[in-house]
mmCIF file of C-alpha atoms and ligand atoms in Angstrom:
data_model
loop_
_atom_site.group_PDB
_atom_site.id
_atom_site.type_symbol
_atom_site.label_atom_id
_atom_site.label_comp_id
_atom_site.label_asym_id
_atom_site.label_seq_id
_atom_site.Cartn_x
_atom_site.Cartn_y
_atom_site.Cartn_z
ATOM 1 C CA UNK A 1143 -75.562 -70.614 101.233
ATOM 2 C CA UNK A 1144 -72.775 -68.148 102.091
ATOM 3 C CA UNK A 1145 -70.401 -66.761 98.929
ATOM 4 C CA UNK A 1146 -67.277 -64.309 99.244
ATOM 5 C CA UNK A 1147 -67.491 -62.074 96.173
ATOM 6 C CA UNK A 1148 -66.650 -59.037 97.164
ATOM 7 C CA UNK A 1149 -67.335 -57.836 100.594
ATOM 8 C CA UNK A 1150 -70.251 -55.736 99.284
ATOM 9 C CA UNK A 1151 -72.758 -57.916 101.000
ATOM 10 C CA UNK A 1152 -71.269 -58.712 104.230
ATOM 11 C CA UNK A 1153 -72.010 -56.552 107.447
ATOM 12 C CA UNK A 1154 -69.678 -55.274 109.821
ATOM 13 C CA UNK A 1155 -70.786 -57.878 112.197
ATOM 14 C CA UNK A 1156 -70.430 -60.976 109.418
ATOM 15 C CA UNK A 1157 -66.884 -59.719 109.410
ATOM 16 C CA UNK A 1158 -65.992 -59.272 112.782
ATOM 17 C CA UNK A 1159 -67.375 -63.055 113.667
ATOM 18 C CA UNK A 1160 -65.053 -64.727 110.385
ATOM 19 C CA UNK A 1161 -62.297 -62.785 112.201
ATOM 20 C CA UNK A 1162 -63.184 -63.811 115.667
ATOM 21 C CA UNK A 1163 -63.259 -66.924 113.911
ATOM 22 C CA UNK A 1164 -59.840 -66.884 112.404
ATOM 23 C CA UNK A 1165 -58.574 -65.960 115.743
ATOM 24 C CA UNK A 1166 -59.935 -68.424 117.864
ATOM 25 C CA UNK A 1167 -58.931 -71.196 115.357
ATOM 26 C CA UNK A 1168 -55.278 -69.926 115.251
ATOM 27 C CA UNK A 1169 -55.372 -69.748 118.939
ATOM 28 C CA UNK A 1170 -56.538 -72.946 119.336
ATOM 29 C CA UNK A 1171 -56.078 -75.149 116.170
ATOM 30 C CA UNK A 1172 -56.402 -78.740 117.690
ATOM 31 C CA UNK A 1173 -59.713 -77.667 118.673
ATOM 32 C CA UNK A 1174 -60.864 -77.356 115.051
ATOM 33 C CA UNK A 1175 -58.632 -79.639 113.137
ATOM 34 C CA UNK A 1176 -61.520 -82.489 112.344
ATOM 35 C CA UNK A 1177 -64.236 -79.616 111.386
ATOM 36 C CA UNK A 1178 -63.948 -80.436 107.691
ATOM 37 C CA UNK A 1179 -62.993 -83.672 107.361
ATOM 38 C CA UNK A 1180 -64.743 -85.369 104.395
ATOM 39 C CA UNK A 1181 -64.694 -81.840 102.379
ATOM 40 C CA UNK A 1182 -63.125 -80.979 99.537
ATOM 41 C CA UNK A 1183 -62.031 -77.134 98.177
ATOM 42 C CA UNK A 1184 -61.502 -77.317 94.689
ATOM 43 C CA UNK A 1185 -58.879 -74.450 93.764
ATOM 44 C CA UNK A 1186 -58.902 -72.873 90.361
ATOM 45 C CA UNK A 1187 -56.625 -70.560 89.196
ATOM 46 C CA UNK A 1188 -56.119 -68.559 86.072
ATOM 47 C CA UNK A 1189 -53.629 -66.136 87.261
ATOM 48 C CA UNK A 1190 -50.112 -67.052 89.708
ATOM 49 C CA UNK A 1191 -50.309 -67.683 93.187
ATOM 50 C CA UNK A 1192 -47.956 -67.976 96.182
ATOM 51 C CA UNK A 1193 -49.679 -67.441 99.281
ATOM 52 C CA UNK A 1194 -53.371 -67.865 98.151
ATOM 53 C CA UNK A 1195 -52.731 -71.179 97.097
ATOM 54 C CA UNK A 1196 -50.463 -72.306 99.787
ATOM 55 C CA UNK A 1197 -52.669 -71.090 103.071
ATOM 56 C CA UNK A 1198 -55.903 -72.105 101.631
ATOM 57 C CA UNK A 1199 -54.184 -75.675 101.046
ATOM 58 C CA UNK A 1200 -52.711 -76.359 104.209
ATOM 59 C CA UNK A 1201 -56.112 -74.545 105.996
ATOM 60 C CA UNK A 1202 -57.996 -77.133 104.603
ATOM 61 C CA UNK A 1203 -55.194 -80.067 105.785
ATOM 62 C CA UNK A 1204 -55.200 -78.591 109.430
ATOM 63 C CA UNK A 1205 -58.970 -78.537 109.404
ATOM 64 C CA UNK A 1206 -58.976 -82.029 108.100
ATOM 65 C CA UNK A 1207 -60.132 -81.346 104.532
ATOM 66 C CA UNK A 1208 -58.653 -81.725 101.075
ATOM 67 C CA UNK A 1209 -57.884 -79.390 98.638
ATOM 68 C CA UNK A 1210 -57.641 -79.706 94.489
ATOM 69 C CA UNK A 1211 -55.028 -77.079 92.238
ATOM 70 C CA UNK A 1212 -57.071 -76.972 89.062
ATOM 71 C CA UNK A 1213 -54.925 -74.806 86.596
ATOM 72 C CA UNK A 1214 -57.179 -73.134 84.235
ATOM 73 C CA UNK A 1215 -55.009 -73.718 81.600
ATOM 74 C CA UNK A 1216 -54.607 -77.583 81.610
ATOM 75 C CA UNK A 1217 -58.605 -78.619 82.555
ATOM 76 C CA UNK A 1218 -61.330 -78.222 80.313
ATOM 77 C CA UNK A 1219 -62.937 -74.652 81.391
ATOM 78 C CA UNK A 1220 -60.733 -73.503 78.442
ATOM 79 C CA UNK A 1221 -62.748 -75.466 76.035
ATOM 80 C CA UNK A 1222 -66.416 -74.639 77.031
ATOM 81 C CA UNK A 1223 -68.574 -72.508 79.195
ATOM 82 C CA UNK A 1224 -67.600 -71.425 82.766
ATOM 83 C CA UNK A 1225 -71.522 -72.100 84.458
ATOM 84 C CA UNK A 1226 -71.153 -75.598 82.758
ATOM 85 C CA UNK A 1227 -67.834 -76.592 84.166
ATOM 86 C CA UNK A 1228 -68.936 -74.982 87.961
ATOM 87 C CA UNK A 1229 -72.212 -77.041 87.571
ATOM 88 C CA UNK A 1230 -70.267 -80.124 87.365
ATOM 89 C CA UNK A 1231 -67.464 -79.216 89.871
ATOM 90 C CA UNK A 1232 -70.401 -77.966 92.800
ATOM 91 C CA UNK A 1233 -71.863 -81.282 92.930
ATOM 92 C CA UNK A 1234 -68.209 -82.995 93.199
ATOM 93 C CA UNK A 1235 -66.590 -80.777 95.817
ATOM 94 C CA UNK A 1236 -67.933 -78.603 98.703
ATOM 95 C CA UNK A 1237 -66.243 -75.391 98.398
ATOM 96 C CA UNK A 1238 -64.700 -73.357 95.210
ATOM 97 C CA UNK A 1239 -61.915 -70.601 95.423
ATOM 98 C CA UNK A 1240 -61.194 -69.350 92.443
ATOM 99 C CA UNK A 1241 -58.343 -66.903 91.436
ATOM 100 C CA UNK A 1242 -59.982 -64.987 87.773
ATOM 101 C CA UNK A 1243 -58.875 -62.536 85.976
ATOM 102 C CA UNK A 1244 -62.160 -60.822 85.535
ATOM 103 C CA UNK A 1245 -65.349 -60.131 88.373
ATOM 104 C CA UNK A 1246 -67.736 -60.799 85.707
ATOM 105 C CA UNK A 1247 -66.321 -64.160 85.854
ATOM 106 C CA UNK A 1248 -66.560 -64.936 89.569
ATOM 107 C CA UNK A 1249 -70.336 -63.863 89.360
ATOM 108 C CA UNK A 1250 -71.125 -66.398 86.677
ATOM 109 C CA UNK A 1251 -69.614 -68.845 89.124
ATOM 110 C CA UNK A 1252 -71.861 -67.369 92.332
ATOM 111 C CA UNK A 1253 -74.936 -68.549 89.967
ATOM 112 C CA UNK A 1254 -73.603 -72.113 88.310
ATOM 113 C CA UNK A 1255 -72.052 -72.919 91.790
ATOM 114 C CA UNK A 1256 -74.687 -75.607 94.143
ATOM 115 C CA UNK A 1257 -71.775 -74.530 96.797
ATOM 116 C CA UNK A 1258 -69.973 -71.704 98.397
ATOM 117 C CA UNK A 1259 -67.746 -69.713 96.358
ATOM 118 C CA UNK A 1260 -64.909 -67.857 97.204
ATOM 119 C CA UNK A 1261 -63.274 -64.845 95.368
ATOM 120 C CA UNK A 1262 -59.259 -65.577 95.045
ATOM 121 C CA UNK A 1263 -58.745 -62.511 94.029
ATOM 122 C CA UNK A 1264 -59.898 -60.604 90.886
ATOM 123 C CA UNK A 1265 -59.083 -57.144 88.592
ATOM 124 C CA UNK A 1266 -61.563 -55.160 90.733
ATOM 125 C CA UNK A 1267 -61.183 -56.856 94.729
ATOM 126 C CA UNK A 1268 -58.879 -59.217 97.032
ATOM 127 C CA UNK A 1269 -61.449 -59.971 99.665
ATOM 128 C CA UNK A 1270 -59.597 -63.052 101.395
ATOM 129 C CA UNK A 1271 -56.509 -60.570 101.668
ATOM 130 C CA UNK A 1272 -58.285 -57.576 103.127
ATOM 131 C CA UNK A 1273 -59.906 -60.242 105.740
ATOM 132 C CA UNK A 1274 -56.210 -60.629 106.445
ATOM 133 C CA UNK A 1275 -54.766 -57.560 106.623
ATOM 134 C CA UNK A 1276 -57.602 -56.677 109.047
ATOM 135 C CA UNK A 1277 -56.510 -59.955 111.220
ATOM 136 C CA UNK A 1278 -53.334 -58.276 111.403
ATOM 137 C CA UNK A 1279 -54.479 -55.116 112.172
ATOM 138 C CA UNK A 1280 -56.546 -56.358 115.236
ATOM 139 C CA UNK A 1281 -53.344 -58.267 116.473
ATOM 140 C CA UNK A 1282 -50.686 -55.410 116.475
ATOM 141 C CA UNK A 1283 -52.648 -52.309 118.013
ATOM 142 C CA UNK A 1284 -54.467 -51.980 120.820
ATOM 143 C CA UNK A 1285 -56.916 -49.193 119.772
ATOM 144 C CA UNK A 1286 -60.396 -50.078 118.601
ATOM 145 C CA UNK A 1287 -60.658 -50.301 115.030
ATOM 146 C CA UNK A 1288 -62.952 -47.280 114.672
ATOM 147 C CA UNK A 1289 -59.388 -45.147 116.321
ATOM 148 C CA UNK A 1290 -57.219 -47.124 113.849
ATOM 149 C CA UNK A 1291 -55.919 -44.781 110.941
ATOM 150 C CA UNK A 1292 -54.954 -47.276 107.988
ATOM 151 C CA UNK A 1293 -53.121 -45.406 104.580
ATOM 152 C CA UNK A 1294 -52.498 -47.079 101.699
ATOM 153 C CA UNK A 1295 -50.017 -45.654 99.720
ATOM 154 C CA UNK A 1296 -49.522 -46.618 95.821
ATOM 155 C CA UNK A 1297 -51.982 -47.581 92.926
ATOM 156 C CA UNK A 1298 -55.708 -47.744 92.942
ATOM 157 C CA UNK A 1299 -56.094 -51.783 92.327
ATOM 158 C CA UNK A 1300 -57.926 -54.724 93.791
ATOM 159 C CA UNK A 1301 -56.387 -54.688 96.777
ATOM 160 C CA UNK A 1302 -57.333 -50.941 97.507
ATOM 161 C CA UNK A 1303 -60.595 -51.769 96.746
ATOM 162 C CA UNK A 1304 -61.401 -54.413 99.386
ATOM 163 C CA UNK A 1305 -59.521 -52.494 102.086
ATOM 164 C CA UNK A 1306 -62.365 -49.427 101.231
ATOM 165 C CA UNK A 1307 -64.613 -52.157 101.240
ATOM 166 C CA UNK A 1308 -63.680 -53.638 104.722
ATOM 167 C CA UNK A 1309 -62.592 -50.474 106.144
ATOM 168 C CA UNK A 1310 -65.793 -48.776 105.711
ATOM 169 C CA UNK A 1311 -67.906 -51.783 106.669
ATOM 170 C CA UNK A 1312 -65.359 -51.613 110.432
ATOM 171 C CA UNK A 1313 -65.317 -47.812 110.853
ATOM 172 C CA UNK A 1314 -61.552 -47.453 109.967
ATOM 173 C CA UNK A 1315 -59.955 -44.244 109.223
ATOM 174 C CA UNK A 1316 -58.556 -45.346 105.834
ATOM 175 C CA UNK A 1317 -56.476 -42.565 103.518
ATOM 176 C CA UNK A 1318 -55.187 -43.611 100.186
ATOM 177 C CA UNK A 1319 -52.958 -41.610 98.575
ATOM 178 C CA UNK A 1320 -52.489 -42.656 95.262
ATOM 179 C CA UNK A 1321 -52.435 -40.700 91.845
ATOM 180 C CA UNK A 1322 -55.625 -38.968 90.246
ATOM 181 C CA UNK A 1323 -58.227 -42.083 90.111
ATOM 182 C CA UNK A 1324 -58.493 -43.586 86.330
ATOM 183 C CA UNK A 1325 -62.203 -44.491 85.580
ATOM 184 C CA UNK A 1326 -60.547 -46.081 82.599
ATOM 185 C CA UNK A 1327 -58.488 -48.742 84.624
ATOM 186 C CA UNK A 1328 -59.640 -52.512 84.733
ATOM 187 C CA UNK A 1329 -60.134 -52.068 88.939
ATOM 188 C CA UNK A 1330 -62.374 -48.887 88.753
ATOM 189 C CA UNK A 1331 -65.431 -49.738 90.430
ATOM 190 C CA UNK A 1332 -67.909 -46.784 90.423
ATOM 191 C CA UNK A 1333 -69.322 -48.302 94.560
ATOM 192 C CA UNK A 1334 -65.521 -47.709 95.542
ATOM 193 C CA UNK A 1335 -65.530 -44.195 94.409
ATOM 194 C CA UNK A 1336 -68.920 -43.573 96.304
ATOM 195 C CA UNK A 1337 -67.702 -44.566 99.093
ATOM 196 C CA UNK A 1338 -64.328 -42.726 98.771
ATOM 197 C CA UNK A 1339 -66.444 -39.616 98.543
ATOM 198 C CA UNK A 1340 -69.074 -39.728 100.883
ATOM 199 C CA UNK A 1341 -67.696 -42.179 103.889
ATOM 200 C CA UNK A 1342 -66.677 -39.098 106.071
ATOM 201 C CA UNK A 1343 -63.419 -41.607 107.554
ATOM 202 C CA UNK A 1344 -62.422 -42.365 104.032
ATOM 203 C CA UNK A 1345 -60.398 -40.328 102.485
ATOM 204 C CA UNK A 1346 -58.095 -39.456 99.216
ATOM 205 C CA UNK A 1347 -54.990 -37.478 99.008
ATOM 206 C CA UNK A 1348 -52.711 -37.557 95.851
ATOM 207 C CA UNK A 1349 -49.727 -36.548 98.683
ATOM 208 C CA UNK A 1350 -48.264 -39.877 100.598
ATOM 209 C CA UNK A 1351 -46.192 -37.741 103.073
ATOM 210 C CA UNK A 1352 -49.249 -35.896 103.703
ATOM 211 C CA UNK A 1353 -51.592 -38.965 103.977
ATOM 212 C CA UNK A 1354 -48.520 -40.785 106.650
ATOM 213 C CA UNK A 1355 -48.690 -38.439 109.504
ATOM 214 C CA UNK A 1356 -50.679 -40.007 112.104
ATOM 215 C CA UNK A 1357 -50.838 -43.013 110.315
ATOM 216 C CA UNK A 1358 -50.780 -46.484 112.507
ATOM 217 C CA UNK A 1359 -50.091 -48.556 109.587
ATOM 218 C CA UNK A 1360 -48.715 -47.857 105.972
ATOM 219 C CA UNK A 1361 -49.654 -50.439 103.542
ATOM 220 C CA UNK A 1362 -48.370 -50.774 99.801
ATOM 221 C CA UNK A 1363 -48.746 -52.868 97.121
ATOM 222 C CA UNK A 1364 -47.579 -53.920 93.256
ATOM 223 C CA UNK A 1365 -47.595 -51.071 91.305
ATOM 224 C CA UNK A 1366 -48.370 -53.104 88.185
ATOM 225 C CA UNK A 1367 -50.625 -55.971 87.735
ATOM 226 C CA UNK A 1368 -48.521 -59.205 88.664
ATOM 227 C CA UNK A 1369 -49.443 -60.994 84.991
ATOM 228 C CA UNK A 1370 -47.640 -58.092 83.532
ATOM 229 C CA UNK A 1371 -44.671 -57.359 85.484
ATOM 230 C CA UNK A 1372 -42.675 -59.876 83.484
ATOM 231 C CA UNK A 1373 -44.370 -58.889 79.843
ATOM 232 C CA UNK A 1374 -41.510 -57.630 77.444
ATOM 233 C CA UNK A 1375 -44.020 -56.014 75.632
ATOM 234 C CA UNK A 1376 -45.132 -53.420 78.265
ATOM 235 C CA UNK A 1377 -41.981 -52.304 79.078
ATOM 236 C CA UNK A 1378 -42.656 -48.271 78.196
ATOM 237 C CA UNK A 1379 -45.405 -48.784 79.965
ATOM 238 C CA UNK A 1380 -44.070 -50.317 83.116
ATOM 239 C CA UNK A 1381 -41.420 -47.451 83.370
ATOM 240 C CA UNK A 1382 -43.612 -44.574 83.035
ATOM 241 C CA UNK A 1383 -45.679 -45.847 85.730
ATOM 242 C CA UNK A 1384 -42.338 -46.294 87.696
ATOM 243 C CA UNK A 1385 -41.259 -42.918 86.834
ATOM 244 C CA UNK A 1386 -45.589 -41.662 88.333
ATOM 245 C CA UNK A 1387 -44.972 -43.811 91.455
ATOM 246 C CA UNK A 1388 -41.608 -43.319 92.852
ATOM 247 C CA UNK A 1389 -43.200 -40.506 94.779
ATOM 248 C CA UNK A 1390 -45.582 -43.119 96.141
ATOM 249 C CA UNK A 1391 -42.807 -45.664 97.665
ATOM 250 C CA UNK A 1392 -42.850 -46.705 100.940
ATOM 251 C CA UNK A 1393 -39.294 -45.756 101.793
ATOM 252 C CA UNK A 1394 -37.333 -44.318 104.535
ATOM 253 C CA UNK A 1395 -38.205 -40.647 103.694
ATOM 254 C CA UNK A 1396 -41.644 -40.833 103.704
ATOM 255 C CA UNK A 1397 -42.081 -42.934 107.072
ATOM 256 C CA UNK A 1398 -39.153 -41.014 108.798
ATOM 257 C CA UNK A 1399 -39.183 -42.132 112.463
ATOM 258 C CA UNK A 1400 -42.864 -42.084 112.699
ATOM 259 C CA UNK A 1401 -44.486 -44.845 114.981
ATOM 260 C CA UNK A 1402 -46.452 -46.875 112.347
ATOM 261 C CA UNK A 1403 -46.262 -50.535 110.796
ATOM 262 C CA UNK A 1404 -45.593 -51.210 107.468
ATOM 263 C CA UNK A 1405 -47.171 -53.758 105.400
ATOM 264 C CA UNK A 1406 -47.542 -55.278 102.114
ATOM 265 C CA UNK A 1407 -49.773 -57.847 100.502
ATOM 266 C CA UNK A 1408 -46.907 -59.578 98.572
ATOM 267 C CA UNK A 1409 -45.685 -60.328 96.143
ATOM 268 C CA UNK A 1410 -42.928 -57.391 97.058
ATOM 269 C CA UNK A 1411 -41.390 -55.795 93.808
ATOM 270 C CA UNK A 1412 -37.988 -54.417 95.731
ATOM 271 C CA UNK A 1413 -37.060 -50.478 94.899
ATOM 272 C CA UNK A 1414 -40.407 -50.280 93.218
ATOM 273 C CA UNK A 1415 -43.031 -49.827 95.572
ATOM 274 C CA UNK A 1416 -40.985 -50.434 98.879
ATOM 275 C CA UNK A 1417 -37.723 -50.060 99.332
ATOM 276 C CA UNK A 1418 -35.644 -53.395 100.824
ATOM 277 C CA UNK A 1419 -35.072 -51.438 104.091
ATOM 278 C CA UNK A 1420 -38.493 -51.068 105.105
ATOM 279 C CA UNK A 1421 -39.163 -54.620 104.339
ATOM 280 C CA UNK A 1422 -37.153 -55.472 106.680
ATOM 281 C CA UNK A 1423 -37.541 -52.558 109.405
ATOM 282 C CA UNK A 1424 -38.351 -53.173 113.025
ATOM 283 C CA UNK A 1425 -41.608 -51.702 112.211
ATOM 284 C CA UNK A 1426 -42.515 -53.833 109.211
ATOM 285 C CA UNK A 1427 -45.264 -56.546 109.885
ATOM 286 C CA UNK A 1428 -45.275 -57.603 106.379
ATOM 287 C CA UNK A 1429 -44.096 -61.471 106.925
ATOM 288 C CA UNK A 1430 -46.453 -62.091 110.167
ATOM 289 C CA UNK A 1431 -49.398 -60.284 107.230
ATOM 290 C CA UNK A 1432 -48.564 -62.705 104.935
ATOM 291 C CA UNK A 1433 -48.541 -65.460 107.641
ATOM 292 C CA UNK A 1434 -51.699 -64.524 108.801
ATOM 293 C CA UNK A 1435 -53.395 -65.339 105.336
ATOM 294 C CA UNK A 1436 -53.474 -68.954 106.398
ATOM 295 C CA UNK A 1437 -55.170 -67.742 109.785
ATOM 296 C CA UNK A 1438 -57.814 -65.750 107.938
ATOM 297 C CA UNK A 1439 -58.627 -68.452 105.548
ATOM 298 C CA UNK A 1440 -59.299 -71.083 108.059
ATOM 299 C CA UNK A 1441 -61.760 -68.340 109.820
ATOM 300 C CA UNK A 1442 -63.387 -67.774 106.196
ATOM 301 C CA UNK A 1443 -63.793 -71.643 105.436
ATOM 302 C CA UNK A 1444 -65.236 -72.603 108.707
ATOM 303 C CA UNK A 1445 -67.592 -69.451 108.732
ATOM 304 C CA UNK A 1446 -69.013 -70.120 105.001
ATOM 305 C CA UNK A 1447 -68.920 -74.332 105.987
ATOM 306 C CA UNK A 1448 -70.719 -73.454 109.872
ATOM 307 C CA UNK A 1449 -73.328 -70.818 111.000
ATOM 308 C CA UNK A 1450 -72.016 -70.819 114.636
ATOM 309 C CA UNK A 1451 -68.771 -70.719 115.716
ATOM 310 C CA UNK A 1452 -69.296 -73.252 117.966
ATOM 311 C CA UNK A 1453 -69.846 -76.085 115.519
ATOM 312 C CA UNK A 1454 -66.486 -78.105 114.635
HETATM 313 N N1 CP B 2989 -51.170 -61.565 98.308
HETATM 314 C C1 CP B 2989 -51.471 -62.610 97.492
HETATM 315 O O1 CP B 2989 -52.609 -62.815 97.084
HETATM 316 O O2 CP B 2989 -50.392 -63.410 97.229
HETATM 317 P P1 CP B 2989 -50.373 -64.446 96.008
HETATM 318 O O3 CP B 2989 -50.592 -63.656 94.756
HETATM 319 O O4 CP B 2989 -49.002 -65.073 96.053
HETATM 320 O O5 CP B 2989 -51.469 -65.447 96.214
#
């Protein structure tokens, strides 16, 4: 049985075929649109979603499944032990994506769950987006991937994580340039780091306009966790980090006329960590990105449901 946790465990080649698979499915969705009919994806989410609830939704519709929202909040895993309540909800449904705040969280899942599980997003990784920002990648260059320069300019988070993860596992050239890394925060992962350091394509710069030259595509993301953008209470908090990041934005000063795309996972936090100019440049990709998630997730559902491709 096939999880997505993290990325960790997947090969290069376990990747490339889900996003073979994505693209042949988007290419060809009639093809594919009975392949999961009688399943069911239960969907359970502790934190917001737009787009990772949406395209993992209608994926499941256009491959002739069913999915089920479970909030967190209103179902009974508030009242007892997670491994209980995936026990229960692996022998009902087929699938599980799960959106939790913490990793520790998804693992106790990997071991209760009797079927796949799929990480929604975390503190420490965003697997399901990274399989789509590669997706998008692949579709707006015509370089190899191991020729692809990728720099991610903002905060060391989730989503930084899983792009090390998948751009290491490909043979991108991947720069972040971020701020000093802070063992301290709640994304640190000690693997990431290793990688950082010893993956001789992997690099990290604390200078953006540094990191941009050459770069093929400049990717950003929130600056601050999205469950505490909103908080009244972190306010100071919120505007120091503004005040540490400005240098960081993806604006028109740091891309300057270079030839690169732009993208961003979204949500997009306008004047904060791109600038509503860029969103909306000729060179931005960010809406086709966020498009794409629904591409990647059908590639992701029918790899963990199917060992071949040729199965629908
Ligand atoms: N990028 C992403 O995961 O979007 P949502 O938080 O809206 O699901």
């Amino acid at each position: 049985m096939r999880h997505l946790a993290n990325l960790k465990d997947y090969t290069g080649t376990e990747i490339r075929e889900i996003l073979s698979r994505a693209k042949k499915i988007k290419d060809n969705p009639r093809h594919y649109q009975d392949c999961l009919k009688g399943q069911s994806l239960a969907m359970l989410f502790q934190k917001t979603s737009t787009r990772t609830r949406v395209s993992f939704e209608v994926a499941m519709t256009e491959l002739g499944g069913h999915s089920i929202f479970i909030d967190w909040r209103s179902s009974n895993f508030i009242l007892t032990g997670i491994q209980h309540e995936i026990e229960y909800l692996s022998r009902n449904v087929s699938c599980i994506m799960a959106r939790l705040l913490e990793h520790s969280d998804v693992q106790k899942m990997l071991s209760s769950s009797q079927v796949p599980v799929i990480n929604g997003c975390c503190e420490k990784y965003h697997p399901c987006q990274a399989l789509t920002d590669l997706l998008t990648i692949m579709e707006h260059t015509d370089k190899p991937l191991q020729d692809v320069h990728l720099v991610y300019t903002g905060v060391q988070n989730n989503v930084s994580n899983s792009l090390t993860l998948i751009a290491s596992k490909l043979g991108l050239r991947f720069t972040l340039a971020t701020p000093p890394t802070d063992s301290s925060s709640e994304s640190y992962d000690a693997d990431i780091q290793k990688i950082i350091h010893e993956n001789a394509k992997i690099n990290h710069l604390e200078n953006p306009a540094e990191a941009v030259k050459n770069a093929d595509f400049v990717y950003t993301d929130t600056w601050i966790d999205m469950q505490y953008f909103n908080d009244p209470g972190r306010t100071a908090e919120k505007d120091a980090l503004v005040e540490q990041m400005l240098p960081f934005q993806i604006n028109s000063a740091l891309v300057q006329d270079r030839n690169c795309k732009i993208m961003h996972d979204m949500p997009i936090h306008d004047h904060y960590e791109i600038t509503p100019e860029m969103v909306s440049d000729p060179r931005s990709i960010i809406y086709l990105q966020s498009a794409n998630r629904l591409h990647a997730q059908k590639g992701l559902l029918h790899w963990l449901y199917f060992d071949t491709e040729t199965v629908t």
